[in-house]
GROMACS .gro file of N, CA and C in nm:
model
  429
    1MET      N    1   1.055   0.931  -0.460
    1MET     CA    2   0.974   0.985  -0.565
    1MET      C    3   0.829   0.984  -0.522
    2LYS      N    4   0.756   1.087  -0.561
    2LYS     CA    5   0.615   1.091  -0.527
    2LYS      C    6   0.540   1.169  -0.632
    3ILE      N    7   0.412   1.144  -0.638
    3ILE     CA    8   0.324   1.214  -0.730
    3ILE      C    9   0.208   1.263  -0.647
    4SER      N   10   0.174   1.388  -0.663
    4SER     CA   11   0.066   1.442  -0.584
    4SER      C   12  -0.067   1.384  -0.629
    5ALA      N   13  -0.167   1.397  -0.543
    5ALA     CA   14  -0.300   1.346  -0.576
    5ALA      C   15  -0.356   1.415  -0.699
    6SER      N   16  -0.306   1.533  -0.732
    6SER     CA   17  -0.352   1.601  -0.852
    6SER      C   18  -0.277   1.553  -0.976
    7GLY      N   19  -0.176   1.466  -0.956
    7GLY     CA   20  -0.107   1.405  -1.070
    7GLY      C   21   0.014   1.483  -1.118
    8ILE      N   22   0.061   1.582  -1.044
    8ILE     CA   23   0.177   1.660  -1.084
    8ILE      C   24   0.301   1.600  -1.020
    9ALA      N   25   0.397   1.562  -1.100
    9ALA     CA   26   0.518   1.501  -1.047
    9ALA      C   27   0.600   1.604  -0.971
   10THR      N   28   0.656   1.560  -0.858
   10THR     CA   29   0.740   1.650  -0.779
   10THR      C   30   0.883   1.598  -0.772
   11ALA      N   31   0.917   1.501  -0.853
   11ALA     CA   32   1.053   1.449  -0.856
   11ALA      C   33   1.112   1.475  -0.994
   12THR      N   34   1.243   1.481  -1.003
   12THR     CA   35   1.307   1.501  -1.132
   12THR      C   36   1.335   1.367  -1.197
   13ALA      N   37   1.354   1.366  -1.327
   13ALA     CA   38   1.385   1.246  -1.404
   13ALA      C   39   1.285   1.136  -1.376
   14LEU      N   40   1.161   1.169  -1.382
   14LEU     CA   41   1.054   1.076  -1.350
   14LEU      C   42   0.974   1.046  -1.476
   15THR      N   43   0.955   0.920  -1.504
   15THR     CA   44   0.873   0.880  -1.617
   15THR      C   45   0.739   0.835  -1.564
   16LEU      N   46   0.631   0.892  -1.614
   16LEU     CA   47   0.497   0.853  -1.573
   16LEU      C   48   0.446   0.744  -1.666
   17ILE      N   49   0.384   0.645  -1.607
   17ILE     CA   50   0.332   0.532  -1.682
   17ILE      C   51   0.182   0.524  -1.657
   18PRO      N   52   0.097   0.532  -1.761
   18PRO     CA   53  -0.047   0.522  -1.738
   18PRO      C   54  -0.083   0.384  -1.683
   19ILE      N   55  -0.178   0.381  -1.591
   19ILE     CA   56  -0.232   0.256  -1.540
   19ILE      C   57  -0.383   0.264  -1.548
   20MET      N   58  -0.452   0.160  -1.504
   20MET     CA   59  -0.598   0.157  -1.513
   20MET      C   60  -0.659   0.284  -1.456
   21GLY      N   61  -0.761   0.334  -1.523
   21GLY     CA   62  -0.832   0.450  -1.474
   21GLY      C   63  -0.760   0.581  -1.506
   22GLY      N   64  -0.656   0.576  -1.588
   22GLY     CA   65  -0.587   0.697  -1.627
   22GLY      C   66  -0.495   0.754  -1.521
   23ALA      N   67  -0.472   0.682  -1.413
   23ALA     CA   68  -0.381   0.730  -1.308
   23ALA      C   69  -0.238   0.710  -1.354
   24ALA      N   70  -0.145   0.768  -1.283
   24ALA     CA   71  -0.003   0.753  -1.317
   24ALA      C   72   0.069   0.691  -1.200
   25THR      N   73   0.176   0.618  -1.231
   25THR     CA   74   0.256   0.557  -1.124
   25THR      C   75   0.403   0.585  -1.150
   26ALA      N   76   0.478   0.597  -1.045
   26ALA     CA   77   0.622   0.616  -1.055
   26ALA      C   78   0.686   0.516  -0.961
   27SER      N   79   0.801   0.463  -1.000
   27SER     CA   80   0.863   0.366  -0.910
   27SER      C   81   1.014   0.378  -0.911
   28ALA      N   82   1.072   0.336  -0.799
   28ALA     CA   83   1.217   0.328  -0.784
   28ALA      C   84   1.245   0.215  -0.688
   29GLU      N   85   1.321   0.115  -0.732
   29GLU     CA   86   1.358   0.002  -0.649
   29GLU      C   87   1.237  -0.066  -0.585
   30GLY      N   88   1.129  -0.083  -0.662
   30GLY     CA   89   1.013  -0.157  -0.614
   30GLY      C   90   0.915  -0.077  -0.531
   31ALA      N   91   0.948   0.044  -0.490
   31ALA     CA   92   0.854   0.127  -0.415
   31ALA      C   93   0.797   0.229  -0.512
   32SER      N   94   0.672   0.265  -0.492
   32SER     CA   95   0.613   0.364  -0.582
   32SER      C   96   0.508   0.444  -0.510
   33THR      N   97   0.470   0.552  -0.575
   33THR     CA   98   0.357   0.632  -0.529
   33THR      C   99   0.262   0.643  -0.646
   34GLN      N  100   0.135   0.664  -0.619
   34GLN     CA  101   0.037   0.672  -0.725
   34GLN      C  102  -0.056   0.789  -0.705
   35ALA      N  103  -0.098   0.847  -0.816
   35ALA     CA  104  -0.203   0.948  -0.813
   35ALA      C  105  -0.329   0.880  -0.867
   36VAL      N  106  -0.428   0.866  -0.785
   36VAL     CA  107  -0.555   0.805  -0.825
   36VAL      C  108  -0.668   0.885  -0.766
   37GLN      N  109  -0.790   0.850  -0.802
   37GLN     CA  110  -0.905   0.922  -0.752
   37GLN      C  111  -0.919   0.906  -0.602
   38ALA      N  112  -0.988   1.004  -0.542
   38ALA     CA  113  -1.015   0.997  -0.398
   38ALA      C  114  -1.084   0.865  -0.366
   39GLU      N  115  -1.059   0.813  -0.247
   39GLU     CA  116  -1.109   0.682  -0.212
   39GLU      C  117  -1.157   0.681  -0.068
   40SER      N  118  -1.223   0.575  -0.034
   40SER     CA  119  -1.264   0.554   0.104
   40SER      C  120  -1.248   0.406   0.135
   41CYS      N  121  -1.265   0.371   0.260
   41CYS     CA  122  -1.253   0.234   0.304
   41CYS      C  123  -1.379   0.197   0.381
   42PRO      N  124  -1.445   0.086   0.345
   42PRO     CA  125  -1.563   0.046   0.421
   42PRO      C  126  -1.528   0.024   0.569
   43ARG      N  127  -1.624   0.045   0.655
   43ARG     CA  128  -1.601   0.033   0.799
   43ARG      C  129  -1.542  -0.102   0.838
   44ASP      N  130  -1.587  -0.210   0.773
   44ASP     CA  131  -1.537  -0.343   0.807
   44ASP      C  132  -1.407  -0.379   0.733
   45GLY      N  133  -1.359  -0.291   0.644
   45GLY     CA  134  -1.234  -0.314   0.573
   45GLY      C  135  -1.244  -0.409   0.456
   46TYR      N  136  -1.364  -0.461   0.429
   46TYR     CA  137  -1.382  -0.560   0.322
   46TYR      C  138  -1.414  -0.489   0.191
   47VAL      N  139  -1.328  -0.506   0.092
   47VAL     CA  140  -1.354  -0.457  -0.043
   47VAL      C  141  -1.383  -0.578  -0.132
   48THR      N  142  -1.290  -0.672  -0.137
   48THR     CA  143  -1.306  -0.802  -0.202
   48THR      C  144  -1.224  -0.900  -0.117
   49PRO      N  145  -1.233  -1.032  -0.145
   49PRO     CA  146  -1.150  -1.125  -0.066
   49PRO      C  147  -1.000  -1.094  -0.074
   50GLY      N  148  -0.953  -1.045  -0.188
   50GLY     CA  149  -0.812  -1.015  -0.205
   50GLY      C  150  -0.777  -0.869  -0.187
   51HIS      N  151  -0.869  -0.787  -0.138
   51HIS     CA  152  -0.845  -0.643  -0.120
   51HIS      C  153  -0.911  -0.600   0.010
   52ARG      N  154  -0.828  -0.565   0.108
   52ARG     CA  155  -0.878  -0.519   0.238
   52ARG      C  156  -0.813  -0.386   0.271
   53CYS      N  157  -0.876  -0.312   0.362
   53CYS     CA  158  -0.823  -0.180   0.398
   53CYS      C  159  -0.859  -0.146   0.542
   54THR      N  160  -0.793  -0.045   0.592
   54THR     CA  161  -0.827   0.010   0.723
   54THR      C  162  -0.804   0.161   0.718
   55THR      N  163  -0.894   0.234   0.782
   55THR     CA  164  -0.882   0.379   0.789
   55THR      C  165  -0.806   0.417   0.915
   56LEU      N  166  -0.697   0.491   0.897
   56LEU     CA  167  -0.617   0.541   1.008
   56LEU      C  168  -0.647   0.690   1.024
   57SER      N  169  -0.599   0.751   1.131
   57SER     CA  170  -0.631   0.892   1.156
   57SER      C  171  -0.582   0.985   1.045
   58ASN      N  172  -0.473   0.948   0.977
   58ASN     CA  173  -0.418   1.034   0.872
   58ASN      C  174  -0.403   0.963   0.738
   59GLY      N  175  -0.486   0.862   0.713
   59GLY     CA  176  -0.478   0.797   0.583
   59GLY      C  177  -0.550   0.664   0.577
   60ILE      N  178  -0.536   0.598   0.462
   60ILE     CA  179  -0.597   0.468   0.438
   60ILE      C  180  -0.488   0.370   0.399
   61LEU      N  181  -0.483   0.258   0.470
   61LEU     CA  182  -0.387   0.151   0.443
   61LEU      C  183  -0.460   0.038   0.373
   62ARG      N  184  -0.401  -0.015   0.265
   62ARG     CA  185  -0.465  -0.119   0.185
   62ARG      C  186  -0.370  -0.235   0.159
   63ILE      N  187  -0.429  -0.352   0.139
   63ILE     CA  188  -0.357  -0.471   0.093
   63ILE      C  189  -0.431  -0.526  -0.028
   64TRP      N  190  -0.357  -0.560  -0.134
   64TRP     CA  191  -0.413  -0.622  -0.254
   64TRP      C  192  -0.336  -0.749  -0.284
   65LEU      N  193  -0.408  -0.852  -0.320
   65LEU     CA  194  -0.346  -0.976  -0.364
   65LEU      C  195  -0.380  -0.998  -0.510
   66ALA      N  196  -0.283  -1.043  -0.586
   66ALA     CA  197  -0.303  -1.076  -0.727
   66ALA      C  198  -0.231  -1.206  -0.756
   67ASP      N  199  -0.250  -1.256  -0.877
   67ASP     CA  200  -0.183  -1.378  -0.921
   67ASP      C  201  -0.203  -1.491  -0.819
   68GLU      N  202  -0.329  -1.511  -0.779
   68GLU     CA  203  -0.367  -1.617  -0.684
   68GLU      C  204  -0.290  -1.607  -0.553
   69GLY      N  205  -0.260  -1.482  -0.510
   69GLY     CA  206  -0.193  -1.460  -0.382
   69GLY      C  207  -0.042  -1.456  -0.388
   70ARG      N  208   0.016  -1.474  -0.507
   70ARG     CA  209   0.163  -1.473  -0.519
   70ARG      C  210   0.219  -1.332  -0.535
   71THR      N  211   0.132  -1.236  -0.565
   71THR     CA  212   0.173  -1.095  -0.572
   71THR      C  213   0.099  -1.020  -0.462
   72VAL      N  214   0.174  -0.946  -0.381
   72VAL     CA  215   0.119  -0.872  -0.268
   72VAL      C  216   0.155  -0.725  -0.286
   73GLU      N  217   0.055  -0.638  -0.276
   73GLU     CA  218   0.080  -0.494  -0.281
   73GLU      C  219   0.020  -0.430  -0.157
   74THR      N  220   0.103  -0.354  -0.086
   74THR     CA  221   0.056  -0.274   0.027
   74THR      C  222   0.063  -0.129  -0.016
   75LYS      N  223  -0.045  -0.055   0.010
   75LYS     CA  224  -0.054   0.083  -0.035
   75LYS      C  225  -0.104   0.171   0.079
   76TYR      N  226  -0.050   0.291   0.090
   76TYR     CA  227  -0.093   0.386   0.192
   76TYR      C  228  -0.120   0.520   0.126
   77HIS      N  229  -0.241   0.572   0.146
   77HIS     CA  230  -0.277   0.706   0.100
   77HIS      C  231  -0.274   0.795   0.223
   78LYS      N  232  -0.174   0.880   0.233
   78LYS     CA  233  -0.161   0.970   0.347
   78LYS      C  234  -0.246   1.093   0.321
   79THR      N  235  -0.351   1.110   0.399
   79THR     CA  236  -0.449   1.215   0.374
   79THR      C  237  -0.429   1.340   0.460
   80GLY      N  238  -0.350   1.332   0.565
   80GLY     CA  239  -0.332   1.448   0.652
   80GLY      C  240  -0.215   1.430   0.745
   81GLY      N  241  -0.199   1.529   0.834
   81GLY     CA  242  -0.092   1.523   0.933
   81GLY      C  243   0.042   1.563   0.877
   82SER      N  244   0.141   1.563   0.965
   82SER     CA  245   0.276   1.602   0.925
   82SER      C  246   0.345   1.487   0.851
   83THR      N  247   0.457   1.518   0.789
   83THR     CA  248   0.537   1.419   0.718
   83THR      C  249   0.592   1.318   0.820
   84ILE      N  250   0.589   1.192   0.782
   84ILE     CA  251   0.637   1.084   0.869
   84ILE      C  252   0.745   1.005   0.796
   85THR      N  253   0.823   0.930   0.870
   85THR     CA  254   0.911   0.829   0.812
   85THR      C  255   0.846   0.696   0.845
   86ALA      N  256   0.820   0.618   0.741
   86ALA     CA  257   0.747   0.493   0.760
   86ALA      C  258   0.791   0.391   0.657
   87LYS      N  259   0.749   0.267   0.679
   87LYS     CA  260   0.773   0.163   0.579
   87LYS      C  261   0.649   0.077   0.568
   88LEU      N  262   0.630   0.024   0.448
   88LEU     CA  263   0.517  -0.064   0.417
   88LEU      C  264   0.563  -0.209   0.419
   89GLY      N  265   0.473  -0.297   0.453
   89GLY     CA  266   0.506  -0.438   0.456
   89GLY      C  267   0.381  -0.524   0.454
   90TYR      N  268   0.402  -0.653   0.478
   90TYR     CA  269   0.289  -0.744   0.490
   90TYR      C  270   0.324  -0.853   0.590
   91LEU      N  271   0.219  -0.912   0.644
   91LEU     CA  272   0.230  -1.023   0.739
   91LEU      C  273   0.164  -1.145   0.677
   92ARG      N  274   0.240  -1.252   0.665
   92ARG     CA  275   0.186  -1.379   0.613
   92ARG      C  276   0.254  -1.493   0.687
   93SER      N  277   0.174  -1.587   0.732
   93SER     CA  278   0.225  -1.707   0.800
   93SER      C  279   0.314  -1.671   0.920
   94GLY      N  280   0.277  -1.567   0.994
   94GLY     CA  281   0.350  -1.530   1.114
   94GLY      C  282   0.479  -1.455   1.092
   95SER      N  283   0.507  -1.417   0.968
   95SER     CA  284   0.632  -1.349   0.936
   95SER      C  285   0.606  -1.215   0.867
   96ASN      N  286   0.673  -1.109   0.914
   96ASN     CA  287   0.662  -0.977   0.853
   96ASN      C  288   0.768  -0.961   0.744
   97THR      N  289   0.729  -0.898   0.634
   97THR     CA  290   0.820  -0.861   0.527
   97THR      C  291   0.805  -0.711   0.507
   98TRP      N  292   0.918  -0.639   0.501
   98TRP     CA  293   0.916  -0.493   0.496
   98TRP      C  294   0.986  -0.438   0.374
   99GLY      N  295   0.935  -0.325   0.325
   99GLY     CA  296   1.003  -0.244   0.226
   99GLY      C  297   1.095  -0.147   0.298
  100SER      N  298   1.158  -0.059   0.225
  100SER     CA  299   1.249   0.040   0.283
  100SER      C  300   1.171   0.153   0.348
  101SER      N  301   1.230   0.213   0.451
  101SER     CA  302   1.171   0.331   0.513
  101SER      C  303   1.175   0.447   0.414
  102GLN      N  304   1.073   0.531   0.419
  102GLN     CA  305   1.069   0.647   0.332
  102GLN      C  306   0.989   0.759   0.399
  103SER      N  307   1.012   0.879   0.354
  103SER     CA  308   0.938   0.994   0.403
  103SER      C  309   0.802   0.996   0.333
  104MET      N  310   0.694   1.015   0.411
  104MET     CA  311   0.558   1.014   0.356
  104MET      C  312   0.488   1.143   0.395
  105SER      N  313   0.438   1.214   0.294
  105SER     CA  314   0.371   1.343   0.314
  105SER      C  315   0.224   1.333   0.278
  106ALA      N  316   0.143   1.418   0.341
  106ALA     CA  317   0.000   1.421   0.316
  106ALA      C  318  -0.028   1.454   0.169
  107GLY      N  319  -0.130   1.389   0.114
  107GLY     CA  320  -0.171   1.413  -0.024
  107GLY      C  321  -0.109   1.319  -0.124
  108TYR      N  322  -0.032   1.220  -0.078
  108TYR     CA  323   0.037   1.129  -0.168
  108TYR      C  324   0.000   0.984  -0.139
  109TYR      N  325   0.021   0.900  -0.241
  109TYR     CA  326   0.000   0.756  -0.231
  109TYR      C  327   0.136   0.688  -0.230
  110TYR      N  328   0.155   0.593  -0.142
  110TYR     CA  329   0.279   0.518  -0.132
  110TYR      C  330   0.247   0.371  -0.148
  111SER      N  331   0.330   0.298  -0.221
  111SER     CA  332   0.299   0.160  -0.254
  111SER      C  333   0.425   0.076  -0.260
  112LYS      N  334   0.413  -0.049  -0.220
  112LYS     CA  335   0.523  -0.146  -0.232
  112LYS      C  336   0.462  -0.277  -0.278
  113THR      N  337   0.522  -0.338  -0.380
  113THR     CA  338   0.473  -0.462  -0.438
  113THR      C  339   0.581  -0.570  -0.428
  114TRP      N  340   0.538  -0.688  -0.389
  114TRP     CA  341   0.626  -0.805  -0.384
  114TRP      C  342   0.568  -0.910  -0.478
  115THR      N  343   0.654  -0.977  -0.554
  115THR     CA  344   0.610  -1.082  -0.646
  115THR      C  345   0.673  -1.215  -0.604
  116SER      N  346   0.620  -1.323  -0.656
  116SER     CA  347   0.669  -1.458  -0.625
  116SER      C  348   0.672  -1.482  -0.474
  117VAL      N  349   0.568  -1.436  -0.406
  117VAL     CA  350   0.558  -1.450  -0.261
  117VAL      C  351   0.519  -1.594  -0.227
  118PRO      N  352   0.588  -1.659  -0.133
  118PRO     CA  353   0.554  -1.797  -0.097
  118PRO      C  354   0.423  -1.804  -0.016
  119ASN      N  355   0.372  -1.925   0.002
  119ASN     CA  356   0.250  -1.952   0.079
  119ASN      C  357   0.130  -1.876   0.025
  120ALA      N  358   0.108  -1.887  -0.106
  120ALA     CA  359   0.006  -1.809  -0.175
  120ALA      C  360  -0.133  -1.822  -0.114
  121CYS      N  361  -0.166  -1.933  -0.053
  121CYS     CA  362  -0.300  -1.950   0.000
  121CYS      C  363  -0.311  -1.919   0.149
  122SER      N  364  -0.213  -1.851   0.204
  122SER     CA  365  -0.221  -1.808   0.343
  122SER      C  366  -0.274  -1.665   0.348
  123PRO      N  367  -0.358  -1.631   0.447
  123PRO     CA  368  -0.407  -1.493   0.460
  123PRO      C  369  -0.292  -1.394   0.476
  124VAL      N  370  -0.314  -1.271   0.432
  124VAL     CA  371  -0.212  -1.166   0.435
  124VAL      C  372  -0.271  -1.037   0.492
  125ASN      N  373  -0.196  -0.974   0.583
  125ASN     CA  374  -0.233  -0.843   0.635
  125ASN      C  375  -0.135  -0.740   0.580
  126GLY      N  376  -0.186  -0.624   0.538
  126GLY     CA  377  -0.100  -0.514   0.499
  126GLY      C  378  -0.050  -0.444   0.624
  127LEU      N  379   0.075  -0.395   0.622
  127LEU     CA  380   0.136  -0.333   0.738
  127LEU      C  381   0.195  -0.196   0.705
  128LEU      N  382   0.188  -0.107   0.802
  128LEU     CA  383   0.255   0.023   0.797
  128LEU      C  384   0.323   0.041   0.932
  129TYR      N  385   0.454   0.067   0.930
  129TYR     CA  386   0.529   0.087   1.054
  129TYR      C  387   0.579   0.231   1.058
  130SER      N  388   0.544   0.302   1.165
  130SER     CA  389   0.588   0.440   1.183
  130SER      C  390   0.592   0.475   1.330
  131GLY      N  391   0.698   0.540   1.373
  131GLY     CA  392   0.709   0.590   1.509
  131GLY      C  393   0.696   0.484   1.616
  132GLY      N  394   0.744   0.364   1.589
  132GLY     CA  395   0.738   0.256   1.687
  132GLY      C  396   0.607   0.181   1.692
  133THR      N  397   0.514   0.215   1.603
  133THR     CA  398   0.383   0.149   1.600
  133THR      C  399   0.361   0.082   1.465
  134THR      N  400   0.308  -0.039   1.469
  134THR     CA  401   0.271  -0.111   1.346
  134THR      C  402   0.120  -0.110   1.332
  135TYR      N  403   0.072  -0.065   1.218
  135TYR     CA  404  -0.070  -0.063   1.185
  135TYR      C  405  -0.095  -0.173   1.083
  136GLN      N  406  -0.213  -0.234   1.085
  136GLN     CA  407  -0.238  -0.341   0.989
  136GLN      C  408  -0.382  -0.340   0.939
  137THR      N  409  -0.397  -0.397   0.821
  137THR     CA  410  -0.529  -0.415   0.761
  137THR      C  411  -0.588  -0.547   0.811
  138PRO      N  412  -0.719  -0.567   0.790
  138PRO     CA  413  -0.773  -0.702   0.808
  138PRO      C  414  -0.705  -0.795   0.706
  139ALA      N  415  -0.711  -0.923   0.730
  139ALA     CA  416  -0.645  -1.020   0.643
  139ALA      C  417  -0.719  -1.035   0.510
  140ALA      N  418  -0.643  -1.037   0.402
  140ALA     CA  419  -0.694  -1.069   0.269
  140ALA      C  420  -0.659  -1.214   0.238
  141ASP      N  421  -0.747  -1.281   0.165
  141ASP     CA  422  -0.726  -1.423   0.135
  141ASP      C  423  -0.799  -1.455   0.006
  142VAL      N  424  -0.726  -1.498  -0.096
  142VAL     CA  425  -0.787  -1.526  -0.226
  142VAL      C  426  -0.819  -1.674  -0.246
  143CYS      N  427  -0.784  -1.760  -0.152
  143CYS     CA  428  -0.806  -1.903  -0.168
  143CYS      C  429  -0.933  -1.949  -0.098
   0.00000   0.00000   0.00000
């Protein structure tokens, strides 16, 4: 399921749920895409201690921590290039955790959220794996 950056759903049987800022989110089995306003990532990747990002050639990869680090969300805004098959994940305490592989097209937001994550006070990197390469954000740390 995906929602275009303009907010028009392109999947059937999709319920849109308003979130902060009037954006909409759709989810299936813990993975979701979001339509939100255009964004950028600071050169150093620092947004807040619990929110870091990195700019890739065809998008922006982000990591968000909530609930004192027990909730981890990795998000990718694919801004260009051809459709890829990729998966989102995070790295904490030397261990990678991955969501399911999915097709990702330009103009869409892709997101995966994990709750009740152990080692809440350990730094976390957001991950994107595609075509044999793993991309990562700088580490976020809320403690």
